[in-house]
XYZ file of C-alpha atoms in Angstrom:
783
model
C 41.991 45.863 -40.979
C 45.179 47.917 -40.727
C 47.207 47.274 -37.586
C 48.229 50.311 -35.547
C 51.879 50.870 -34.769
C 53.449 48.469 -32.255
C 53.891 51.295 -29.792
C 50.131 51.676 -29.591
C 48.694 48.226 -28.743
C 45.084 49.428 -28.376
C 42.923 47.951 -31.123
C 39.262 47.272 -31.695
C 38.739 43.821 -30.084
C 35.831 42.896 -32.361
C 37.778 43.718 -35.524
C 40.831 41.866 -34.215
C 38.782 38.684 -33.522
C 37.185 38.876 -36.981
C 40.587 39.245 -38.706
C 42.197 36.347 -36.805
C 39.134 34.174 -37.391
C 39.263 34.877 -41.128
C 42.906 33.802 -41.201
C 42.169 30.612 -39.258
C 39.384 29.460 -41.609
C 41.279 30.393 -44.796
C 42.880 27.736 -46.972
C 46.251 29.450 -46.453
C 46.192 28.381 -42.778
C 46.314 24.664 -43.534
C 50.111 24.584 -43.101
C 51.509 25.379 -39.643
C 54.363 27.534 -40.989
C 52.015 29.594 -43.147
C 49.604 30.090 -40.232
C 52.511 31.122 -38.012
C 53.651 33.797 -40.475
C 50.095 35.083 -40.934
C 49.431 35.410 -37.194
C 52.874 36.665 -36.041
C 52.005 40.357 -36.679
C 49.071 40.017 -34.270
C 51.093 38.647 -31.347
C 51.403 42.020 -29.518
C 47.619 42.318 -29.515
C 46.645 38.757 -28.531
C 46.251 37.982 -24.841
C 45.352 34.661 -23.187
C 42.000 36.165 -22.199
C 41.233 36.871 -25.871
C 41.657 33.236 -26.974
C 38.219 32.045 -25.704
C 36.538 34.840 -27.688
C 38.402 33.820 -30.857
C 37.478 30.148 -30.407
C 33.807 30.903 -29.695
C 33.325 33.030 -32.814
C 30.470 31.741 -34.944
C 32.582 31.070 -38.051
C 35.222 29.066 -36.205
C 32.730 26.867 -34.318
C 31.594 25.481 -37.691
C 35.013 23.983 -38.437
C 37.718 22.331 -36.367
C 40.230 21.903 -39.186
C 42.631 24.540 -37.870
C 42.173 23.934 -34.168
C 45.509 22.130 -33.683
C 47.643 24.643 -35.630
C 46.171 27.511 -33.604
C 46.690 25.493 -30.416
C 50.379 25.079 -31.274
C 50.681 28.735 -32.216
C 49.466 29.654 -28.715
C 51.895 27.142 -27.154
C 54.825 28.635 -29.050
C 54.175 32.332 -28.536
C 52.611 32.438 -25.047
C 54.992 30.852 -22.498
C 52.357 30.638 -19.742
C 49.802 28.938 -21.999
C 50.736 25.366 -21.005
C 51.064 26.153 -17.318
C 47.360 26.227 -16.528
C 44.496 23.894 -17.444
C 42.170 26.907 -17.698
C 44.026 28.171 -20.786
C 43.382 24.809 -22.491
C 39.686 24.724 -21.554
C 38.472 26.937 -24.478
C 40.012 24.519 -26.980
C 38.295 21.565 -25.273
C 34.937 23.357 -25.477
C 35.013 23.667 -29.287
C 36.701 20.318 -29.964
C 33.618 18.223 -30.735
C 35.535 15.426 -32.492
C 38.219 15.242 -29.771
C 40.994 16.014 -32.286
C 42.940 17.779 -29.522
C 43.050 14.578 -27.454
C 44.279 12.661 -30.480
C 46.957 15.268 -31.138
C 48.165 15.267 -27.523
C 48.219 11.466 -27.453
C 49.624 10.872 -30.973
C 51.218 14.126 -32.308
C 51.934 14.146 -36.080
C 55.577 14.311 -37.177
C 55.232 17.938 -38.346
C 54.120 19.069 -34.851
C 56.286 19.181 -31.752
C 55.362 16.613 -29.058
C 53.483 17.923 -26.035
C 55.561 18.621 -22.955
C 55.085 16.860 -19.619
C 53.654 20.083 -18.146
C 51.143 20.468 -20.990
C 49.992 16.846 -20.741
C 49.686 17.055 -16.956
C 47.568 20.197 -17.216
C 45.547 18.717 -20.087
C 44.518 15.800 -17.843
C 43.295 18.293 -15.231
C 41.515 20.354 -17.904
C 39.626 17.346 -19.311
C 38.610 16.260 -15.826
C 37.330 19.774 -15.100
C 35.395 19.596 -18.375
C 33.705 16.403 -17.021
C 35.436 14.192 -19.609
C 37.594 11.924 -17.438
C 37.690 9.090 -19.980
C 39.409 11.428 -22.475
C 41.838 12.442 -19.735
C 42.694 8.735 -19.360
C 43.777 8.640 -23.023
C 46.216 11.493 -22.383
C 47.557 9.694 -19.319
C 48.149 6.548 -21.379
C 50.227 8.563 -23.857
C 52.312 9.850 -20.927
C 52.725 6.263 -19.747
C 54.025 5.218 -23.187
C 56.604 8.014 -23.048
C 57.448 7.165 -19.394
C 56.343 10.658 -18.319
C 54.987 10.829 -14.782
C 51.990 13.023 -13.903
C 51.987 14.367 -10.364
C 50.251 12.354 -7.639
C 47.782 15.260 -7.280
C 46.843 14.963 -10.956
C 46.372 11.200 -10.616
C 44.225 11.635 -7.501
C 42.105 14.202 -9.342
C 41.630 11.840 -12.296
C 40.836 8.769 -10.173
C 38.391 10.779 -8.041
C 36.544 11.904 -11.171
C 36.360 8.335 -12.486
C 34.998 6.732 -9.299
C 32.198 9.302 -9.240
C 31.344 8.681 -12.891
C 28.189 6.590 -13.557
C 29.960 4.554 -16.254
C 30.171 0.805 -15.440
C 33.823 0.788 -16.556
C 34.913 3.588 -14.207
C 35.904 1.486 -11.174
C 37.921 -1.101 -13.170
C 39.593 1.789 -15.009
C 40.461 3.445 -11.691
C 42.072 0.201 -10.499
C 44.094 0.040 -13.720
C 45.323 3.619 -13.226
C 46.316 2.777 -9.659
C 48.439 -0.135 -10.913
C 49.960 2.101 -13.614
C 50.987 4.582 -10.936
C 53.129 1.850 -9.388
C 54.662 0.935 -12.754
C 55.624 4.581 -13.344
C 56.988 4.996 -9.836
C 54.287 7.460 -8.708
C 53.839 6.872 -4.981
C 50.144 6.916 -4.002
C 49.229 8.760 -0.811
C 46.413 8.335 1.705
C 44.126 10.473 -0.467
C 44.625 8.036 -3.399
C 43.589 5.095 -1.223
C 40.641 6.976 0.264
C 39.317 7.760 -3.213
C 39.548 4.145 -4.383
C 38.031 2.834 -1.138
C 35.124 5.247 -1.642
C 34.683 3.910 -5.195
C 34.606 0.288 -4.012
C 32.139 1.105 -1.209
C 29.859 3.012 -3.588
C 29.568 -0.180 -5.674
C 29.215 -2.393 -2.546
C 32.560 -4.089 -3.276
C 33.481 -4.266 0.393
C 35.971 -7.134 0.120
C 37.966 -5.087 -2.429
C 37.699 -2.030 -0.182
C 39.015 -3.945 2.834
C 41.845 -5.540 0.827
C 42.928 -2.066 -0.265
C 42.563 -0.800 3.308
C 44.901 -3.516 4.573
C 47.419 -3.157 1.736
C 47.792 0.622 2.178
C 49.426 0.048 5.579
C 51.926 -2.493 4.256
C 55.022 -2.384 2.045
C 55.616 -0.756 -0.375
C 52.991 1.908 0.431
C 53.185 2.445 4.197
C 50.261 4.896 4.095
C 48.421 5.532 7.354
C 44.598 5.453 7.275
C 43.049 8.688 8.511
C 39.560 9.603 9.723
C 38.352 9.918 6.119
C 39.443 6.314 5.443
C 37.600 4.950 8.461
C 34.500 7.095 7.982
C 34.259 6.083 4.308
C 34.344 2.379 5.175
C 32.033 2.893 8.144
C 29.480 4.694 5.980
C 29.580 1.901 3.396
C 29.079 -0.808 6.035
C 26.233 1.048 7.763
C 24.420 1.727 4.491
C 24.421 -1.992 3.729
C 23.499 -3.012 7.281
C 26.900 -4.654 7.944
C 27.011 -3.634 11.592
C 29.353 -6.440 12.652
C 31.986 -5.123 10.226
C 31.292 -1.575 11.414
C 31.955 -2.571 15.040
C 35.257 -4.271 14.113
C 36.290 -1.164 12.195
C 35.529 1.085 15.173
C 37.668 -1.140 17.399
C 40.530 -0.996 14.888
C 40.176 2.771 14.737
C 40.449 2.972 18.527
C 43.570 0.737 18.484
C 45.131 3.114 15.956
C 44.653 5.961 18.434
C 42.024 7.753 16.327
C 39.026 9.231 18.133
C 35.599 9.308 16.477
C 34.657 12.714 15.080
C 31.262 14.173 14.236
C 31.145 12.360 10.871
C 31.819 9.038 12.612
C 28.965 9.536 15.074
C 26.607 10.791 12.366
C 27.367 7.748 10.231
C 26.509 5.452 13.154
C 23.299 7.364 13.892
C 22.345 7.052 10.212
C 23.052 3.294 10.197
C 21.016 2.642 13.347
C 18.110 4.733 12.056
C 18.042 2.802 8.768
C 17.655 -0.427 10.740
C 14.995 1.109 12.983
C 17.256 0.861 16.040
C 16.268 4.269 17.377
C 17.316 3.549 20.976
C 20.850 2.801 19.806
C 20.776 5.958 17.671
C 19.735 8.022 20.704
C 22.497 6.432 22.832
C 25.032 7.297 20.128
C 23.906 10.936 20.260
C 24.271 10.884 24.073
C 27.814 9.515 23.709
C 28.460 12.180 21.111
C 27.520 14.978 23.542
C 29.621 13.392 26.316
C 32.600 13.715 23.953
C 31.792 17.445 23.686
C 30.677 17.000 20.067
C 27.347 18.742 19.584
C 24.783 17.181 17.247
C 24.348 19.204 14.070
C 21.559 19.531 11.524
C 22.691 16.282 9.839
C 22.410 14.367 13.141
C 18.903 15.615 13.789
C 17.821 14.966 10.203
C 18.924 11.340 10.477
C 16.994 10.847 13.716
C 13.899 12.518 12.253
C 14.206 10.217 9.237
C 14.343 7.186 11.561
C 11.260 8.348 13.482
C 9.349 8.974 10.250
C 10.279 5.524 8.968
C 8.776 4.010 12.150
C 5.625 6.119 11.767
C 6.427 8.163 14.894
C 5.667 11.455 13.203
C 4.514 13.281 16.340
C 7.911 12.578 17.932
C 9.609 13.774 14.750
C 7.707 17.087 14.994
C 8.689 17.457 18.667
C 12.311 16.834 17.741
C 12.070 19.592 15.139
C 10.777 21.949 17.865
C 13.754 20.921 20.034
C 16.079 21.775 17.148
C 14.656 25.284 16.966
C 15.071 25.764 20.726
C 18.740 24.756 20.391
C 19.152 27.263 17.526
C 19.620 24.453 14.981
C 17.394 25.694 12.175
C 15.494 22.997 10.246
C 16.614 22.982 6.615
C 15.115 21.750 3.358
C 16.214 18.169 4.178
C 14.301 18.289 7.494
C 11.098 19.376 5.781
C 11.547 16.944 2.871
C 11.921 14.088 5.372
C 8.705 15.034 7.184
C 6.760 15.472 3.936
C 7.898 12.039 2.775
C 7.065 10.559 6.197
C 3.483 11.810 6.096
C 2.957 10.505 2.564
C 4.455 7.122 3.483
C 1.954 6.832 6.329
C -1.037 7.916 4.209
C -1.462 11.444 5.494
C -1.175 13.605 2.410
C -3.008 16.557 3.974
C -0.318 16.848 6.678
C 2.359 16.603 3.980
C 0.852 19.650 2.252
C 0.648 21.457 5.609
C 4.385 20.883 6.181
C 5.087 22.114 2.637
C 3.191 25.344 3.337
C 4.959 25.777 6.691
C 8.279 25.277 4.942
C 7.658 28.085 2.446
C 6.206 30.357 5.164
C 9.476 30.018 7.105
C 11.511 31.008 4.072
C 12.891 27.555 3.257
C 12.745 27.222 -0.498
C 11.577 23.846 -1.885
C 14.199 22.140 -4.040
C 14.054 19.370 -6.654
C 13.883 16.728 -3.909
C 10.853 18.480 -2.365
C 8.984 18.489 -5.654
C 9.953 14.887 -6.427
C 8.776 13.854 -2.959
C 5.412 15.503 -3.638
C 5.140 13.700 -6.993
C 6.026 10.397 -5.314
C 3.500 11.006 -2.518
C 0.677 11.837 -4.921
C 1.496 8.679 -6.920
C 1.381 6.634 -3.720
C -2.080 8.028 -2.954
C -3.206 7.023 -6.441
C -3.601 10.660 -7.513
C -1.739 10.182 -10.778
C -3.335 13.072 -12.757
C -2.425 15.457 -9.904
C 1.111 14.039 -9.817
C 1.433 14.479 -13.579
C 0.082 18.020 -13.319
C 2.697 18.770 -10.666
C 5.303 18.930 -13.456
C 3.920 22.352 -14.449
C 4.179 23.596 -10.853
C 7.793 22.472 -10.738
C 8.613 24.437 -13.879
C 6.724 27.470 -12.546
C 8.955 27.310 -9.441
C 12.043 27.217 -11.655
C 12.785 23.515 -11.060
C 13.001 21.385 -14.187
C 11.647 17.826 -13.938
C 14.604 15.451 -13.829
C 15.198 11.727 -14.194
C 13.815 11.076 -10.687
C 10.589 12.963 -11.485
C 9.924 11.000 -14.651
C 10.956 7.679 -13.130
C 8.540 8.233 -10.235
C 5.645 9.003 -12.581
C 6.479 6.143 -14.964
C 6.638 3.779 -11.988
C 3.287 5.084 -10.703
C 1.520 4.569 -14.035
C 3.101 1.120 -14.510
C 1.842 0.025 -11.085
C -1.615 1.343 -11.963
C -1.529 -0.673 -15.194
C -1.705 2.440 -17.382
C 1.135 1.481 -19.723
C -0.036 3.985 -22.346
C 0.689 6.939 -20.061
C 3.923 5.318 -18.842
C 5.106 4.995 -22.447
C 4.077 8.584 -23.205
C 6.110 9.855 -20.220
C 9.137 7.781 -21.191
C 8.966 9.239 -24.698
C 8.566 12.781 -23.300
C 11.521 12.166 -20.992
C 13.784 11.399 -23.949
C 12.418 14.271 -26.040
C 13.421 16.630 -23.240
C 16.933 15.207 -23.173
C 16.530 13.613 -19.748
C 18.679 10.486 -19.774
C 17.193 7.231 -18.540
C 19.123 5.561 -15.747
C 19.210 2.244 -13.891
C 16.004 3.144 -12.023
C 14.197 3.502 -15.371
C 15.592 0.134 -16.380
C 14.361 -1.409 -13.118
C 10.851 0.008 -13.534
C 10.718 -1.493 -17.005
C 12.099 -4.848 -15.821
C 9.282 -4.894 -13.260
C 6.747 -4.224 -16.054
C 8.141 -7.088 -18.138
C 7.929 -9.413 -15.131
C 4.363 -8.272 -14.475
C 3.533 -9.171 -18.089
C 5.247 -12.566 -17.431
C 7.797 -11.814 -20.149
C 10.607 -13.142 -17.969
C 12.868 -14.302 -20.786
C 12.675 -10.829 -22.391
C 13.505 -9.290 -19.007
C 16.465 -11.646 -18.566
C 17.761 -10.877 -22.066
C 17.482 -7.129 -21.381
C 19.334 -7.540 -18.082
C 22.179 -9.374 -19.848
C 22.510 -6.572 -22.422
C 22.028 -3.707 -19.954
C 25.720 -2.858 -19.496
C 26.280 -2.592 -23.261
C 23.368 -0.164 -23.412
C 24.976 2.115 -20.827
C 23.076 0.971 -17.729
C 24.610 -0.362 -14.536
C 22.442 -3.263 -13.303
C 22.197 -3.176 -9.528
C 20.732 -5.231 -6.714
C 17.199 -4.082 -7.585
C 17.637 -5.143 -11.236
C 18.531 -8.689 -10.218
C 16.084 -8.763 -7.285
C 13.171 -7.805 -9.560
C 13.826 -10.659 -11.976
C 14.590 -13.156 -9.176
C 11.208 -12.328 -7.609
C 9.562 -12.717 -11.029
C 11.013 -16.204 -11.480
C 9.912 -17.230 -7.989
C 6.355 -16.062 -8.721
C 6.363 -18.295 -11.784
C 7.690 -21.155 -9.597
C 10.937 -21.289 -11.583
C 13.254 -21.763 -8.610
C 16.256 -22.908 -10.690
C 16.222 -19.768 -12.854
C 15.852 -17.561 -9.764
C 18.801 -19.177 -7.997
C 20.981 -19.028 -11.135
C 20.373 -15.270 -11.221
C 21.203 -15.070 -7.506
C 24.549 -16.769 -8.175
C 25.177 -14.497 -11.170
C 24.484 -11.409 -9.068
C 26.994 -12.483 -6.421
C 29.534 -13.442 -9.107
C 29.249 -9.862 -10.413
C 30.113 -8.689 -6.874
C 26.723 -7.070 -6.328
C 26.223 -7.402 -2.575
C 22.601 -8.272 -1.735
C 20.970 -6.348 1.097
C 18.516 -7.704 3.666
C 15.658 -6.780 1.283
C 16.986 -9.040 -1.493
C 17.773 -11.818 0.971
C 14.167 -11.571 2.164
C 12.914 -11.971 -1.426
C 14.998 -15.122 -1.921
C 14.037 -16.541 1.497
C 10.361 -15.829 0.714
C 10.654 -17.471 -2.710
C 12.258 -20.608 -1.282
C 9.642 -20.839 1.480
C 6.899 -20.453 -1.142
C 8.427 -23.421 -2.987
C 8.288 -25.490 0.240
C 12.093 -25.321 0.516
C 12.226 -23.871 4.008
C 15.493 -25.584 4.956
C 17.164 -24.003 1.914
C 15.691 -20.664 3.044
C 17.277 -21.148 6.488
C 20.644 -21.644 4.740
C 20.175 -18.215 3.160
C 19.387 -16.790 6.623
C 22.662 -18.246 7.914
C 24.454 -16.761 4.888
C 22.897 -13.380 5.701
C 24.057 -13.612 9.313
C 27.507 -14.786 8.249
C 27.946 -11.704 6.045
C 27.478 -9.466 9.098
C 24.015 -8.219 8.179
C 21.094 -8.055 10.584
C 17.822 -9.807 9.627
C 14.621 -7.851 10.212
C 11.038 -8.712 11.163
C 10.210 -9.621 7.552
C 13.016 -12.219 7.488
C 11.682 -13.970 10.582
C 8.025 -13.633 9.597
C 8.719 -15.213 6.198
C 10.519 -18.174 7.783
C 7.825 -18.614 10.448
C 5.252 -18.608 7.640
C 7.334 -21.159 5.712
C 7.338 -23.625 8.582
C 3.631 -22.985 9.225
C 2.848 -23.824 5.573
C 4.754 -27.075 5.973
C 2.837 -27.799 9.189
C 5.997 -27.767 11.346
C 4.673 -25.595 14.173
C 7.490 -26.556 16.526
C 10.133 -24.967 14.274
C 7.815 -22.026 13.616
C 7.700 -21.238 17.333
C 11.458 -21.798 17.616
C 11.952 -19.026 15.086
C 9.452 -16.880 16.952
C 11.519 -17.293 20.118
C 14.749 -16.567 18.237
C 13.142 -13.426 16.902
C 12.458 -12.232 20.449
C 15.989 -13.177 21.583
C 17.429 -10.960 18.839
C 15.579 -7.911 20.200
C 12.953 -7.885 17.450
C 9.367 -7.349 18.481
C 6.871 -9.724 16.859
C 4.105 -7.707 15.221
C 0.498 -8.402 14.287
C 1.717 -10.108 11.092
C 3.726 -12.587 13.206
C 0.671 -13.254 15.376
C -1.582 -13.832 12.359
C 0.906 -16.220 10.741
C 1.170 -18.336 13.893
C -2.598 -18.375 14.525
C -3.279 -19.407 10.931
C -0.610 -22.121 11.148
C -2.127 -23.524 14.344
C -5.638 -23.481 12.860
C -4.432 -25.277 9.719
C -3.058 -28.169 11.787
C -6.285 -28.261 13.845
C -4.737 -26.764 16.989
C -7.458 -24.130 17.354
C -7.408 -24.200 21.171
C -3.704 -23.345 21.180
C -4.405 -20.612 18.633
C -7.034 -19.149 20.985
C -4.594 -19.228 23.911
C -2.008 -17.409 21.801
C -4.658 -14.852 20.830
C -5.732 -14.168 24.432
C -2.117 -13.946 25.616
C -1.345 -11.510 22.816
C -4.363 -9.297 23.634
C -3.627 -9.422 27.402
C -0.214 -7.856 26.697
C -1.925 -4.930 25.005
C -0.639 -5.841 21.553
C -2.462 -4.931 18.349
C -4.781 -7.345 16.545
C -6.663 -6.718 13.322
C -9.579 -8.072 11.277
C -7.339 -10.787 9.797
C -6.578 -12.088 13.298
C -10.289 -12.431 14.104
C -11.262 -13.857 10.700
C -8.506 -16.476 10.877
C -9.675 -17.644 14.309
C -13.368 -17.506 13.353
C -12.657 -19.676 10.280
C -10.666 -22.133 12.386
C -13.422 -22.411 14.989
C -16.112 -22.868 12.331
C -14.136 -25.678 10.695
C -13.973 -27.376 14.089
C -17.756 -26.948 14.502
C -17.298 -24.466 17.405
C -19.719 -21.930 15.976
C -20.806 -20.459 19.330
C -17.178 -19.648 20.184
C -16.854 -18.124 16.698
C -19.942 -15.963 17.295
C -18.419 -14.728 20.567
C -15.363 -13.624 18.626
C -17.608 -11.853 16.088
C -19.118 -9.848 18.981
C -15.642 -9.038 20.335
C -14.542 -8.048 16.849
C -17.492 -5.677 16.631
C -16.673 -4.147 20.041
C -13.139 -3.376 18.818
C -14.531 -1.733 15.646
C -12.634 -4.236 13.472
C -15.646 -5.642 11.646
C -17.330 -7.925 10.941
C -16.640 -7.683 7.221
C -17.702 -9.669 4.131
C -15.306 -12.475 4.937
C -16.633 -12.814 8.501
C -20.285 -12.925 7.404
C -19.483 -15.375 4.635
C -17.681 -17.758 7.003
C -20.391 -17.693 9.710
C -23.254 -18.052 7.221
C -21.591 -21.065 5.568
C -21.009 -22.687 8.984
C -24.608 -22.138 10.146
C -26.136 -23.534 6.940
C -23.814 -26.564 6.925
C -24.837 -27.477 10.495
C -28.559 -27.081 9.617
C -28.995 -24.122 12.005
C -31.374 -22.620 9.456
C -33.237 -20.248 11.794
C -30.011 -18.701 13.063
C -28.773 -18.499 9.482
C -31.908 -16.533 8.498
C -31.440 -14.098 11.385
C -27.748 -13.727 10.575
C -28.566 -13.148 6.908
C -31.106 -10.448 7.841
C -28.457 -8.782 9.975
C -26.117 -8.854 6.988
C -28.707 -7.153 4.798
C -29.413 -4.482 7.457
C -25.709 -3.742 7.838
C -25.291 -3.387 4.077
C -22.421 -5.874 4.155
C -23.832 -8.514 1.859
C -20.841 -10.469 0.520
C -20.023 -10.227 -3.177
C -19.988 -14.008 -3.455
C -20.124 -17.044 -1.227
C -17.164 -19.371 -0.892
C -19.111 -22.628 -1.324
C -16.866 -25.384 -2.642
C -19.465 -27.580 -4.409
C -22.874 -27.176 -6.091
C -24.371 -29.391 -3.340
C -23.213 -26.884 -0.714
C -24.734 -24.039 -2.757
C -28.089 -25.794 -2.692
C -27.690 -26.576 0.982
C -26.838 -22.942 1.643
C -29.986 -21.548 0.114
C -32.297 -19.990 2.641
C -36.109 -20.110 2.501
C -37.695 -17.179 0.649
C -34.220 -15.767 -0.265
C -32.747 -16.797 -3.619
C -28.990 -16.144 -3.668
C -29.037 -15.459 -7.418
C -31.738 -13.053 -8.625
C -33.107 -12.617 -12.137
C -31.525 -9.127 -12.189
C -28.180 -10.722 -11.460
C -28.685 -13.188 -14.316
C -29.501 -10.296 -16.663
C -26.305 -8.612 -15.479
C -24.342 -11.761 -16.301
C -25.865 -11.832 -19.811
C -24.986 -8.156 -20.364
C -21.466 -8.809 -19.118
C -21.220 -11.766 -21.495
C -22.260 -9.572 -24.431
C -19.685 -6.927 -23.419
C -16.980 -9.567 -23.225
C -17.979 -10.899 -26.638
C -17.771 -7.409 -28.179
C -14.452 -6.785 -26.471
C -13.058 -10.061 -27.799
C -14.005 -8.999 -31.343
C -12.207 -5.687 -30.903
C -9.188 -7.473 -29.458
C -9.014 -9.838 -32.419
C -9.007 -6.824 -34.788
C -6.136 -5.248 -32.816
C -4.082 -8.477 -32.810
C -2.856 -7.794 -36.373
C -1.717 -4.315 -35.348
C -0.052 -5.658 -32.205
C 1.812 -8.282 -34.220
C 2.908 -5.576 -36.653
C 4.245 -3.413 -33.784
C 6.139 -6.386 -32.328
C 7.731 -7.205 -35.698
C 8.788 -3.596 -36.312
C 10.288 -3.296 -32.822
C 12.166 -6.587 -33.274
C 13.638 -5.136 -36.475
C 14.658 -1.951 -34.641
C 12.141 0.158 -36.605
C 10.734 2.006 -33.592
C 9.643 5.103 -35.504
C 7.513 2.988 -37.838
C 6.131 1.109 -34.801
C 5.016 4.430 -33.312
C 3.165 5.290 -36.537
C 1.269 1.998 -36.251
C 0.443 2.831 -32.618
C -0.894 6.260 -33.647
C -3.078 4.580 -36.256
C -4.407 2.148 -33.646
C -5.317 5.045 -31.332
C -7.053 6.969 -34.128
C -9.050 3.870 -35.114
C -10.106 3.251 -31.521
C -8.510 -0.185 -31.415
C -7.897 -1.999 -28.154
C -4.205 -1.552 -27.305
C -2.824 -4.181 -25.003
C -0.376 -3.372 -22.248
C 2.097 -5.751 -23.887
C 2.166 -3.473 -26.960
C 3.188 -0.477 -24.868
C 5.720 -2.618 -22.998
C 7.253 -3.607 -26.364
C 7.523 0.058 -27.396
C 9.002 1.000 -24.025
C 11.567 -1.758 -24.511
C 12.532 -0.046 -27.753
C 13.109 3.250 -25.951
C 15.187 1.488 -23.286
C 17.338 -0.218 -25.928
C 17.904 3.067 -27.787
C 19.317 4.787 -24.683
C 22.985 4.551 -25.677
C 22.483 6.256 -29.029
C 20.213 8.932 -27.569
C 22.485 9.692 -24.637
C 25.325 10.402 -27.076
C 23.323 13.090 -28.811
C 22.193 14.559 -25.495
C 25.768 14.796 -24.235
């Protein structure tokens, strides 16, 4: 291409890009001086806006060999090039091997070192390109040369790191903060707020509070602002640390700072999470007294709290109130209601709300679709949930990690490991990265298969594989060990979790307390309750119910009732579960009369009872030989439409036959047959009782039943043969997976399917483990 005279700078842009590209990929351009001489004639025609087009040309994207020389050419001939991170962005986009970072950090002797301005802007550019860890490398080169980035640049970099999912991000942020001090860069309130947010997001509240205190002291003398307090307050409320939240509010008041809308909303959210809706409502009243009107976020939190408590009618009325006050319900409002209806087993209403949402012009988002998938899984409608993926794509919403995790979790719970494995494989094929939730679902599957040592080994290696184990990861395995009665292993994991500064919530405390009570270590469980209280968290009904049940199992009814009374003192309302636990405990220690008094007192107060309440009392009365009183309860149970059920009939029939009340037993048995509630089997403890329980002219085991048993035996025998054939395949899959040959393992699986072999869940779990372990390598290619 011939260049036009300098006086006429108009040239064909396409031809110009082609010519410059040809020069850049030529062998002549390997030396900086040669490249400079070749490109100098084009300087009048090159603008900063043309550089991205040159870099994105097809020929140049295939090689990065001349990226740095061209970068330096632009630095030398365009004075404004280094003054903006946006001018550097095109180079970052084509630099797949990160040669630009290496050059900026360690420039070769034949290239001029990068200026402070260029390095500062490069840090910003890499952060904007979502590559903060590369920006850190550039900062470290500045540190070696004692060059100081601006505090704004450092804040931008630290903010990007604390929001990164990488496990190393928070420690790296702390290191950068210390380096700021070494370089003499004075942090400001925004720096502290960002780090405090990072600590709170990882539940490292002691670190957050230490930083909060140090920011007000020498040498920093930074004053906390509303963002500081609201960040800490939000972290405390999310974890249920209301005692710490109250202290923080008092400190805020002493500092002369008045709560703003975010402060009130955070408190409303915290109260709603705990189910303290009265306190949430009082907070909103206080909010309005301060002339701060509730906004859509306030109402959404309250609606969420009502839905959590199952008060869906009130939630709908609140939505009507919103509309009257000209606060339009948004997608979050509708998503909350849809989720609420599914959680309380009313899928038809969930679909009605979805239709109303679209009719009112509120477009469903990814959360809406994921909520629908989750709801369908909860209802056991897994094929419909799986089919919902197509609807999502039709609506322009791609299934994400949450979608797949929800489906995988649903199939794992249903025991369909084949479909769970298929979805996990599909997830990776689509480039959807697995996250900690995926890890947790798989840990649960391993625990379900009683492969606890495999689960523990995976948990130990999780960080190296790019996962960030959280409270759920540890809680899942702790629960697994407790179920296998391995208390020592469970408690070692508990200590490890706390050592790793993962703050357990009330849910995890409840799991540990339940496990200790199940191991007849109720006093140790009480110590964990005291630890929970000492950390500023608030125990819930489950905590108290578990401890009451623990003492009842040990036969210590006095302490069980003490905890019941403490429960009431702490403003918690005992529920039907509490009542059933206490009644069962009293019956077990042969205090049936006291159990009856508790029952009648409970009913007289208008509280709910269920079939378990009646069956527990009926069993207790029958054991005491008070069958007539038990029959009265059966009649009352029937009047309340709570039964009787199989268990009730079984208990009464056993009691009547044992006391030789044969005629009554015959009548009762006839009633059972008429009602169609013949029990599947009788709970007779010995063969003698079976004989004694036989009724004239009615054999409990028929010849048809015996034939059924024989057929079942034959089916089992055939199945065992098939299973033995598949054992060789299963062993082969296990060996291949252990050797890291997952592709070959999949071929064996395909062969098993084609041959119609029985595939055990453990085989799929092994293959899923392979996919989990491969995450790090796969995620690199996806990125």
